[in-house]
Structures are given as structure tokens and as C-alpha cells.
Amino acid sequence: MDWERDGLVPAEVFQKFATANMLLPCLPAPLPVDWLKKLGVHTILNTVEVADWDYIHTAIYNDEMCRSGLIGPGASLTTGFSYAIPPILKFGSQQLQHRFLPDLLLAKKRICIAITEPNVGSDVAGIQTTATKTPDGKYYIVNGTKKWITNGIWSSYATMAVRTSGPGPSGLSLLLVPLLDYPGVSMRRIKVAGQLSSGTTFIELDEVKVPIQNLIGEEGQGMKYIMTNFNHERLTIAICVTRQARVALAAAFEYCMQREAFGKTLIEQPVVRHRLAKAGALLESQWAWVEQFVYQMTKLGKVEADVELGGLTALAKAQAGIVLDECARCAVLLFGGNGFTTTGRGEIAERIYRDVPGARIPGGSEDVMLDLAVRQLVKNYRNRTKALERPKGSSRL
């Protein structure tokens, strides 16, 4: 709680995680076994072989990282591993990987994911930051701004979405852009309502010279690369947010067992039990759904999971935010004045309630996720019914 109050997780905490290789579990499962073994990493905590790590382990890890009920401290450590390194692993050239992955995977250098801009959030295809090649073709010159970039202020690099050609998704590319102390780059912290310790950053890029070799994959494929990482991002958000909801409701339940009003404890009041029951039903249903997703991720291949679970994962992420809103609001109301106070017994409920927008907006805002889920399900339905159609002119019954 002190770290969240101060808006900063001590640097030595990151180093402890790095030394123990306990940031690697943030990567999508399965882990990059070949790379890890090259770097001398064979197990996680001398317990699980890196080759055996799956999404069940990932879910346990993310759930435990949020057990305090605060997203900020965990996000300050893990976001780069979760979302910025995977595109390099999946799409980066061998030379790019050999230049950067050893330091990144061993957490000797930090990285962030830089997609959103002041005027571009969930509409990724509208990105305006440009990367223009120099006449000799050796560099990109990057100009633009990035906003709400978690961990940016501490990052040596960013996996950054940039516009390398015309409008729309086909003009987007991913570029590994140096940040800290790099010419043309300026960064500052942004004050946000919740997740105060996560290092939310505003980045300005003025004629930033980036080697052409820092292109991740191919030009014009940035939108595709970004989309492939969304399932992992949204599922991990759903796991963490659902844990937050549980912490909020558990704190309220414990308080209601002790707090007396009108001659009896709050838990003896039917209206209080009713409120807890409604929030609890939503919470348990959400967690069961998340566990179902996690299990399916251990059984489906990447391509099949993207098709079958892409829309549903967006829906689960959106629903996690809705459930958190209900549970956090329930907790604040039952804590009463204590839940409206930034210190004391209700502080955890007050802080979790402030985190609610951070669950419902980043990673794809709620309304966009709900719409995406239905559109993806419609697409899958049409593809499957078309596959079942009898060929025209066929006499087969």
C-alpha cells in the first residue's frame, strides 16, 4: 500500500524479480524455451521446467501478483514483459532478437508497449505517429506523441506502433524505439486516478532517428502484430481484475462481520447480505469463466485459440471490469464513510474503486470490447454455416 501511496515501487523490487527470473512468467505461454535455455534459464524458481510452463501457471502467477488488490505495483514490474517483448519474439528478425532479447529477457533493460496516443485509444488504425525513412534508407525518423504508456518513464525501449505509409491499418508498422536519454525523446509522468505506481507516461518524439534494423517484422504488418497479442493482454487483465474484485468484496465482508449499527453487526442486516450476495454471484461466475478460458488456452493451438476465443476473451475482459465496478462499489458503500476515506480501514476499498476505470478502459475500452465480441461471434457463425453448405448443383442428400 505504501508503494501505491507514494506512486513508486522501489527499484530494488524490480531487481529482485529480475534476479529470480520471476518476470518471465508474464510472457505468453508457452515460454520461449530455446531463448531461455541459451541464456541459462531452465526452470522457474527451480520448480517448473520452462518447457512445462502453461497458461494455468500464468493464471496463478497473475492472480498472485494482484493478491494485494492493487494493480499498480504489479503493473509497474510486468507490463513490458507481458506486452512489449512478445512481438519481438514472434515477429522480430534474428538480428533484432540477438541485439535486444538477451538484455530484455534477463531484465537488464526495461521495455514498454507504446500504442495509444492523445487522440487514439482503442481505434488503433487511427495512429498518427509517423516513421519516415531517410533518403539513404538507413533510418526512420519518428515524430509524434504517445500517451498513457505504462512503465514508459523507466524504459530503455518501446515496442511502438508507428505509421510508415498511408492511412488505415495497412499503413502501420511496429518499431523498436530507444527511449531513455535518447536524442529527440522526452518523457514525463501523467497523473491518473488509479494505478498510481504503474508509471503512466507521456512520450514526445521529435525527429527521433531509429535504425532501419529496428523494424519488427515487415512494414505494413503492425496492425496484425498488435492484434495477435491482444488475447494474452485481455486474458491477463481479466485474471488480475477479477482478483481485485475478490479483494474488495472480501474486505467488505470482513468489515460487515465486525461493524455494528442499529444494535447489530452489519452482516445481520438482510439488506447488507443481499448486496453482498448479488456482488458475490457475479464474482464467482466471472472467476469460473476465467478459469474456463485458462483451461482452453492449454488445449488449443495459438491459431485456433485466436479464432475461437478472440471475441470471447474481449467479452471476458469487458465483463471483468463490470464485475469489478459492482464489487468495488458494493465495498465502498458497505464501508460507508471509511470507504470514502483515503486512509484507515476502508483505504483498500477506496483505492480499488479508483482503479475501476483502469480496468474498463485500457486493453480495449469496454464498449469496443462488447462490440468486438459480437462481431467476432457473427464472423465465426457465418464461416461455419458457409462450410456446411452443400455445393450448388449437388444431388447428394
PDB file of N, CA, C and O in Angstrom, residues 177-231:
ATOM      1  N   VAL A 177      11.881   1.386 -30.549  1.00  0.00           N
ATOM      2  CA  VAL A 177      12.371   2.763 -30.442  1.00  0.00           C
ATOM      3  C   VAL A 177      13.106   2.964 -29.120  1.00  0.00           C
ATOM      4  O   VAL A 177      12.539   2.697 -28.053  1.00  0.00           O
ATOM      5  N   PRO A 178      14.353   3.427 -29.152  1.00  0.00           N
ATOM      6  CA  PRO A 178      15.053   3.751 -27.909  1.00  0.00           C
ATOM      7  C   PRO A 178      14.375   4.929 -27.205  1.00  0.00           C
ATOM      8  O   PRO A 178      13.878   5.844 -27.857  1.00  0.00           O
ATOM      9  N   LEU A 179      14.381   4.910 -25.866  1.00  0.00           N
ATOM     10  CA  LEU A 179      13.708   5.968 -25.111  1.00  0.00           C
ATOM     11  C   LEU A 179      14.640   6.720 -24.164  1.00  0.00           C
ATOM     12  O   LEU A 179      14.943   7.888 -24.375  1.00  0.00           O
ATOM     13  N   LEU A 180      15.065   6.074 -23.089  1.00  0.00           N
ATOM     14  CA  LEU A 180      15.807   6.761 -22.033  1.00  0.00           C
ATOM     15  C   LEU A 180      17.058   7.445 -22.572  1.00  0.00           C
ATOM     16  O   LEU A 180      17.908   6.811 -23.206  1.00  0.00           O
ATOM     17  N   ASP A 181      17.155   8.744 -22.326  1.00  0.00           N
ATOM     18  CA  ASP A 181      18.346   9.525 -22.688  1.00  0.00           C
ATOM     19  C   ASP A 181      18.663   9.473 -24.175  1.00  0.00           C
ATOM     20  O   ASP A 181      19.822   9.618 -24.576  1.00  0.00           O
ATOM     21  N   TYR A 182      17.633   9.268 -24.986  1.00  0.00           N
ATOM     22  CA  TYR A 182      17.860   9.176 -26.431  1.00  0.00           C
ATOM     23  C   TYR A 182      17.487  10.505 -27.085  1.00  0.00           C
ATOM     24  O   TYR A 182      16.458  11.106 -26.725  1.00  0.00           O
ATOM     25  N   PRO A 183      18.300  10.979 -28.035  1.00  0.00           N
ATOM     26  CA  PRO A 183      18.035  12.278 -28.666  1.00  0.00           C
ATOM     27  C   PRO A 183      16.641  12.356 -29.290  1.00  0.00           C
ATOM     28  O   PRO A 183      16.228  11.453 -30.022  1.00  0.00           O
ATOM     29  N   GLY A 184      15.923  13.428 -28.974  1.00  0.00           N
ATOM     30  CA  GLY A 184      14.603  13.663 -29.546  1.00  0.00           C
ATOM     31  C   GLY A 184      13.454  13.088 -28.746  1.00  0.00           C
ATOM     32  O   GLY A 184      12.291  13.339 -29.068  1.00  0.00           O
ATOM     33  N   VAL A 185      13.767  12.320 -27.687  1.00  0.00           N
ATOM     34  CA  VAL A 185      12.727  11.699 -26.864  1.00  0.00           C
ATOM     35  C   VAL A 185      12.615  12.438 -25.539  1.00  0.00           C
ATOM     36  O   VAL A 185      13.612  12.645 -24.839  1.00  0.00           O
ATOM     37  N   SER A 186      11.412  12.848 -25.184  1.00  0.00           N
ATOM     38  CA  SER A 186      11.170  13.406 -23.857  1.00  0.00           C
ATOM     39  C   SER A 186       9.983  12.684 -23.235  1.00  0.00           C
ATOM     40  O   SER A 186       9.009  12.366 -23.932  1.00  0.00           O
ATOM     41  N   MET A 187      10.079  12.425 -21.929  1.00  0.00           N
ATOM     42  CA  MET A 187       9.031  11.675 -21.230  1.00  0.00           C
ATOM     43  C   MET A 187       8.713  12.346 -19.903  1.00  0.00           C
ATOM     44  O   MET A 187       9.585  12.912 -19.256  1.00  0.00           O
ATOM     45  N   ARG A 188       7.450  12.248 -19.512  1.00  0.00           N
ATOM     46  CA  ARG A 188       7.033  12.748 -18.203  1.00  0.00           C
ATOM     47  C   ARG A 188       5.896  11.886 -17.669  1.00  0.00           C
ATOM     48  O   ARG A 188       5.132  11.302 -18.434  1.00  0.00           O
ATOM     49  N   ARG A 189       5.811  11.811 -16.340  1.00  0.00           N
ATOM     50  CA  ARG A 189       4.743  11.054 -15.703  1.00  0.00           C
ATOM     51  C   ARG A 189       3.408  11.770 -15.893  1.00  0.00           C
ATOM     52  O   ARG A 189       3.332  12.998 -15.941  1.00  0.00           O
ATOM     53  N   ILE A 190       2.351  10.986 -16.003  1.00  0.00           N
ATOM     54  CA  ILE A 190       0.986  11.509 -16.071  1.00  0.00           C
ATOM     55  C   ILE A 190       0.286  11.163 -14.760  1.00  0.00           C
ATOM     56  O   ILE A 190       0.374  10.029 -14.275  1.00  0.00           O
ATOM     57  N   LYS A 191      -0.446  12.121 -14.197  1.00  0.00           N
ATOM     58  CA  LYS A 191      -1.248  11.851 -13.008  1.00  0.00           C
ATOM     59  C   LYS A 191      -2.574  11.227 -13.433  1.00  0.00           C
ATOM     60  O   LYS A 191      -3.332  11.830 -14.191  1.00  0.00           O
ATOM     61  N   VAL A 192      -2.828  10.033 -12.958  1.00  0.00           N
ATOM     62  CA  VAL A 192      -4.070   9.332 -13.278  1.00  0.00           C
ATOM     63  C   VAL A 192      -4.811   9.006 -11.987  1.00  0.00           C
ATOM     64  O   VAL A 192      -4.257   9.110 -10.891  1.00  0.00           O
ATOM     65  N   ALA A 193      -6.077   8.596 -12.119  1.00  0.00           N
ATOM     66  CA  ALA A 193      -6.919   8.390 -10.943  1.00  0.00           C
ATOM     67  C   ALA A 193      -6.486   7.191 -10.120  1.00  0.00           C
ATOM     68  O   ALA A 193      -6.496   7.221  -8.882  1.00  0.00           O
ATOM     69  N   GLY A 194      -6.127   6.107 -10.770  1.00  0.00           N
ATOM     70  CA  GLY A 194      -5.755   4.879 -10.078  1.00  0.00           C
ATOM     71  C   GLY A 194      -4.463   4.308 -10.638  1.00  0.00           C
ATOM     72  O   GLY A 194      -3.837   4.895 -11.528  1.00  0.00           O
ATOM     73  N   GLN A 195      -4.034   3.145 -10.102  1.00  0.00           N
ATOM     74  CA  GLN A 195      -2.793   2.502 -10.543  1.00  0.00           C
ATOM     75  C   GLN A 195      -1.647   3.510 -10.512  1.00  0.00           C
ATOM     76  O   GLN A 195      -0.879   3.666 -11.459  1.00  0.00           O
ATOM     77  N   LEU A 196      -1.524   4.198  -9.388  1.00  0.00           N
ATOM     78  CA  LEU A 196      -0.614   5.339  -9.280  1.00  0.00           C
ATOM     79  C   LEU A 196       0.850   4.954  -9.399  1.00  0.00           C
ATOM     80  O   LEU A 196       1.671   5.773  -9.810  1.00  0.00           O
ATOM     81  N   SER A 197       1.191   3.721  -9.055  1.00  0.00           N
ATOM     82  CA  SER A 197       2.599   3.312  -9.055  1.00  0.00           C
ATOM     83  C   SER A 197       3.040   2.663 -10.362  1.00  0.00           C
ATOM     84  O   SER A 197       4.180   2.210 -10.475  1.00  0.00           O
ATOM     85  N   SER A 198       2.163   2.624 -11.354  1.00  0.00           N
ATOM     86  CA  SER A 198       2.482   1.890 -12.590  1.00  0.00           C
ATOM     87  C   SER A 198       3.310   2.690 -13.590  1.00  0.00           C
ATOM     88  O   SER A 198       3.709   2.169 -14.621  1.00  0.00           O
ATOM     89  N   GLY A 199       3.571   3.964 -13.302  1.00  0.00           N
ATOM     90  CA  GLY A 199       4.440   4.740 -14.176  1.00  0.00           C
ATOM     91  C   GLY A 199       3.803   5.161 -15.483  1.00  0.00           C
ATOM     92  O   GLY A 199       4.434   5.077 -16.548  1.00  0.00           O
ATOM     93  N   THR A 200       2.565   5.626 -15.452  1.00  0.00           N
ATOM     94  CA  THR A 200       1.874   6.074 -16.657  1.00  0.00           C
ATOM     95  C   THR A 200       2.596   7.295 -17.233  1.00  0.00           C
ATOM     96  O   THR A 200       2.858   8.264 -16.523  1.00  0.00           O
ATOM     97  N   THR A 201       2.898   7.253 -18.539  1.00  0.00           N
ATOM     98  CA  THR A 201       3.850   8.192 -19.127  1.00  0.00           C
ATOM     99  C   THR A 201       3.332   8.836 -20.411  1.00  0.00           C
ATOM    100  O   THR A 201       2.630   8.193 -21.197  1.00  0.00           O
ATOM    101  N   PHE A 202       3.715  10.083 -20.601  1.00  0.00           N
ATOM    102  CA  PHE A 202       3.501  10.803 -21.861  1.00  0.00           C
ATOM    103  C   PHE A 202       4.855  10.892 -22.564  1.00  0.00           C
ATOM    104  O   PHE A 202       5.848  11.327 -21.976  1.00  0.00           O
ATOM    105  N   ILE A 203       4.896  10.471 -23.828  1.00  0.00           N
ATOM    106  CA  ILE A 203       6.152  10.437 -24.587  1.00  0.00           C
ATOM    107  C   ILE A 203       6.034  11.355 -25.803  1.00  0.00           C
ATOM    108  O   ILE A 203       5.077  11.250 -26.579  1.00  0.00           O
ATOM    109  N   GLU A 204       7.001  12.238 -25.958  1.00  0.00           N
ATOM    110  CA  GLU A 204       7.086  13.100 -27.135  1.00  0.00           C
ATOM    111  C   GLU A 204       8.282  12.686 -27.978  1.00  0.00           C
ATOM    112  O   GLU A 204       9.382  12.478 -27.448  1.00  0.00           O
ATOM    113  N   LEU A 205       8.066  12.579 -29.283  1.00  0.00           N
ATOM    114  CA  LEU A 205       9.101  12.125 -30.213  1.00  0.00           C
ATOM    115  C   LEU A 205       9.307  13.204 -31.271  1.00  0.00           C
ATOM    116  O   LEU A 205       8.417  13.480 -32.076  1.00  0.00           O
ATOM    117  N   ASP A 206      10.483  13.792 -31.257  1.00  0.00           N
ATOM    118  CA  ASP A 206      10.788  14.900 -32.160  1.00  0.00           C
ATOM    119  C   ASP A 206      12.023  14.563 -32.993  1.00  0.00           C
ATOM    120  O   ASP A 206      13.155  14.613 -32.507  1.00  0.00           O
ATOM    121  N   GLU A 207      11.784  14.179 -34.248  1.00  0.00           N
ATOM    122  CA  GLU A 207      12.880  13.836 -35.162  1.00  0.00           C
ATOM    123  C   GLU A 207      13.789  12.760 -34.558  1.00  0.00           C
ATOM    124  O   GLU A 207      15.021  12.868 -34.572  1.00  0.00           O
ATOM    125  N   VAL A 208      13.179  11.707 -34.029  1.00  0.00           N
ATOM    126  CA  VAL A 208      13.930  10.618 -33.392  1.00  0.00           C
ATOM    127  C   VAL A 208      14.467   9.678 -34.469  1.00  0.00           C
ATOM    128  O   VAL A 208      13.709   9.131 -35.266  1.00  0.00           O
ATOM    129  N   LYS A 209      15.775   9.503 -34.471  1.00  0.00           N
ATOM    130  CA  LYS A 209      16.460   8.719 -35.508  1.00  0.00           C
ATOM    131  C   LYS A 209      16.615   7.268 -35.047  1.00  0.00           C
ATOM    132  O   LYS A 209      17.337   6.985 -34.084  1.00  0.00           O
ATOM    133  N   VAL A 210      15.915   6.366 -35.723  1.00  0.00           N
ATOM    134  CA  VAL A 210      15.896   4.952 -35.326  1.00  0.00           C
ATOM    135  C   VAL A 210      16.436   4.101 -36.473  1.00  0.00           C
ATOM    136  O   VAL A 210      15.966   4.226 -37.614  1.00  0.00           O
ATOM    137  N   PRO A 211      17.417   3.228 -36.220  1.00  0.00           N
ATOM    138  CA  PRO A 211      17.969   2.377 -37.296  1.00  0.00           C
ATOM    139  C   PRO A 211      16.884   1.543 -37.974  1.00  0.00           C
ATOM    140  O   PRO A 211      15.971   1.035 -37.313  1.00  0.00           O
ATOM    141  N   ILE A 212      17.001   1.396 -39.276  1.00  0.00           N
ATOM    142  CA  ILE A 212      16.025   0.625 -40.043  1.00  0.00           C
ATOM    143  C   ILE A 212      15.955  -0.817 -39.545  1.00  0.00           C
ATOM    144  O   ILE A 212      14.926  -1.489 -39.641  1.00  0.00           O
ATOM    145  N   GLN A 213      17.071  -1.294 -38.976  1.00  0.00           N
ATOM    146  CA  GLN A 213      17.120  -2.672 -38.470  1.00  0.00           C
ATOM    147  C   GLN A 213      16.221  -2.879 -37.247  1.00  0.00           C
ATOM    148  O   GLN A 213      15.997  -4.006 -36.819  1.00  0.00           O
ATOM    149  N   ASN A 214      15.692  -1.780 -36.677  1.00  0.00           N
ATOM    150  CA  ASN A 214      14.817  -1.898 -35.515  1.00  0.00           C
ATOM    151  C   ASN A 214      13.364  -2.160 -35.885  1.00  0.00           C
ATOM    152  O   ASN A 214      12.497  -2.237 -35.009  1.00  0.00           O
ATOM    153  N   LEU A 215      13.086  -2.284 -37.175  1.00  0.00           N
ATOM    154  CA  LEU A 215      11.736  -2.654 -37.606  1.00  0.00           C
ATOM    155  C   LEU A 215      11.408  -4.054 -37.106  1.00  0.00           C
ATOM    156  O   LEU A 215      12.216  -4.983 -37.252  1.00  0.00           O
ATOM    157  N   ILE A 216      10.250  -4.223 -36.503  1.00  0.00           N
ATOM    158  CA  ILE A 216       9.804  -5.541 -36.030  1.00  0.00           C
ATOM    159  C   ILE A 216       8.965  -6.174 -37.128  1.00  0.00           C
ATOM    160  O   ILE A 216       7.888  -5.668 -37.482  1.00  0.00           O
ATOM    161  N   GLY A 217       9.470  -7.258 -37.713  1.00  0.00           N
ATOM    162  CA  GLY A 217       8.755  -7.926 -38.799  1.00  0.00           C
ATOM    163  C   GLY A 217       8.819  -7.118 -40.083  1.00  0.00           C
ATOM    164  O   GLY A 217       9.884  -6.620 -40.471  1.00  0.00           O
ATOM    165  N   GLU A 218       7.665  -6.971 -40.735  1.00  0.00           N
ATOM    166  CA  GLU A 218       7.603  -6.295 -42.026  1.00  0.00           C
ATOM    167  C   GLU A 218       6.816  -4.993 -41.913  1.00  0.00           C
ATOM    168  O   GLU A 218       5.927  -4.853 -41.076  1.00  0.00           O
ATOM    169  N   GLU A 219       7.152  -4.075 -42.798  1.00  0.00           N
ATOM    170  CA  GLU A 219       6.376  -2.837 -42.875  1.00  0.00           C
ATOM    171  C   GLU A 219       4.928  -3.138 -43.269  1.00  0.00           C
ATOM    172  O   GLU A 219       4.666  -4.034 -44.077  1.00  0.00           O
ATOM    173  N   GLY A 220       4.010  -2.397 -42.679  1.00  0.00           N
ATOM    174  CA  GLY A 220       2.601  -2.543 -43.024  1.00  0.00           C
ATOM    175  C   GLY A 220       1.892  -3.674 -42.315  1.00  0.00           C
ATOM    176  O   GLY A 220       0.681  -3.860 -42.497  1.00  0.00           O
ATOM    177  N   GLN A 221       2.620  -4.442 -41.482  1.00  0.00           N
ATOM    178  CA  GLN A 221       2.019  -5.570 -40.762  1.00  0.00           C
ATOM    179  C   GLN A 221       1.774  -5.264 -39.286  1.00  0.00           C
ATOM    180  O   GLN A 221       1.419  -6.148 -38.515  1.00  0.00           O
ATOM    181  N   GLY A 222       1.955  -4.002 -38.907  1.00  0.00           N
ATOM    182  CA  GLY A 222       1.847  -3.644 -37.495  1.00  0.00           C
ATOM    183  C   GLY A 222       0.508  -3.964 -36.874  1.00  0.00           C
ATOM    184  O   GLY A 222       0.435  -4.441 -35.734  1.00  0.00           O
ATOM    185  N   MET A 223      -0.574  -3.702 -37.608  1.00  0.00           N
ATOM    186  CA  MET A 223      -1.906  -3.964 -37.060  1.00  0.00           C
ATOM    187  C   MET A 223      -2.079  -5.451 -36.761  1.00  0.00           C
ATOM    188  O   MET A 223      -2.606  -5.832 -35.703  1.00  0.00           O
ATOM    189  N   LYS A 224      -1.626  -6.278 -37.659  1.00  0.00           N
ATOM    190  CA  LYS A 224      -1.714  -7.729 -37.476  1.00  0.00           C
ATOM    191  C   LYS A 224      -0.917  -8.149 -36.238  1.00  0.00           C
ATOM    192  O   LYS A 224      -1.387  -8.944 -35.413  1.00  0.00           O
ATOM    193  N   TYR A 225       0.282  -7.603 -36.097  1.00  0.00           N
ATOM    194  CA  TYR A 225       1.130  -7.977 -34.967  1.00  0.00           C
ATOM    195  C   TYR A 225       0.504  -7.543 -33.642  1.00  0.00           C
ATOM    196  O   TYR A 225       0.552  -8.268 -32.645  1.00  0.00           O
ATOM    197  N   ILE A 226      -0.066  -6.343 -33.632  1.00  0.00           N
ATOM    198  CA  ILE A 226      -0.704  -5.837 -32.410  1.00  0.00           C
ATOM    199  C   ILE A 226      -1.878  -6.725 -32.014  1.00  0.00           C
ATOM    200  O   ILE A 226      -2.052  -7.084 -30.850  1.00  0.00           O
ATOM    201  N   MET A 227      -2.678  -7.104 -33.000  1.00  0.00           N
ATOM    202  CA  MET A 227      -3.874  -7.893 -32.718  1.00  0.00           C
ATOM    203  C   MET A 227      -3.538  -9.264 -32.153  1.00  0.00           C
ATOM    204  O   MET A 227      -4.280  -9.795 -31.325  1.00  0.00           O
ATOM    205  N   THR A 228      -2.415  -9.847 -32.581  1.00  0.00           N
ATOM    206  CA  THR A 228      -2.075 -11.194 -32.116  1.00  0.00           C
ATOM    207  C   THR A 228      -1.746 -11.229 -30.631  1.00  0.00           C
ATOM    208  O   THR A 228      -1.802 -12.291 -30.010  1.00  0.00           O
ATOM    209  N   ASN A 229      -1.394 -10.091 -30.059  1.00  0.00           N
ATOM    210  CA  ASN A 229      -1.036 -10.056 -28.642  1.00  0.00           C
ATOM    211  C   ASN A 229      -2.219  -9.716 -27.744  1.00  0.00           C
ATOM    212  O   ASN A 229      -2.125  -9.800 -26.526  1.00  0.00           O
ATOM    213  N   PHE A 230      -3.341  -9.337 -28.354  1.00  0.00           N
ATOM    214  CA  PHE A 230      -4.467  -8.859 -27.559  1.00  0.00           C
ATOM    215  C   PHE A 230      -5.100  -9.946 -26.701  1.00  0.00           C
ATOM    216  O   PHE A 230      -5.560  -9.671 -25.593  1.00  0.00           O
ATOM    217  N   ASN A 231      -5.161 -11.175 -27.191  1.00  0.00           N
ATOM    218  CA  ASN A 231      -5.789 -12.228 -26.388  1.00  0.00           C
ATOM    219  C   ASN A 231      -5.053 -12.420 -25.069  1.00  0.00           C
ATOM    220  O   ASN A 231      -5.673 -12.557 -24.003  1.00  0.00           O
TER     221      ASN A 231
END
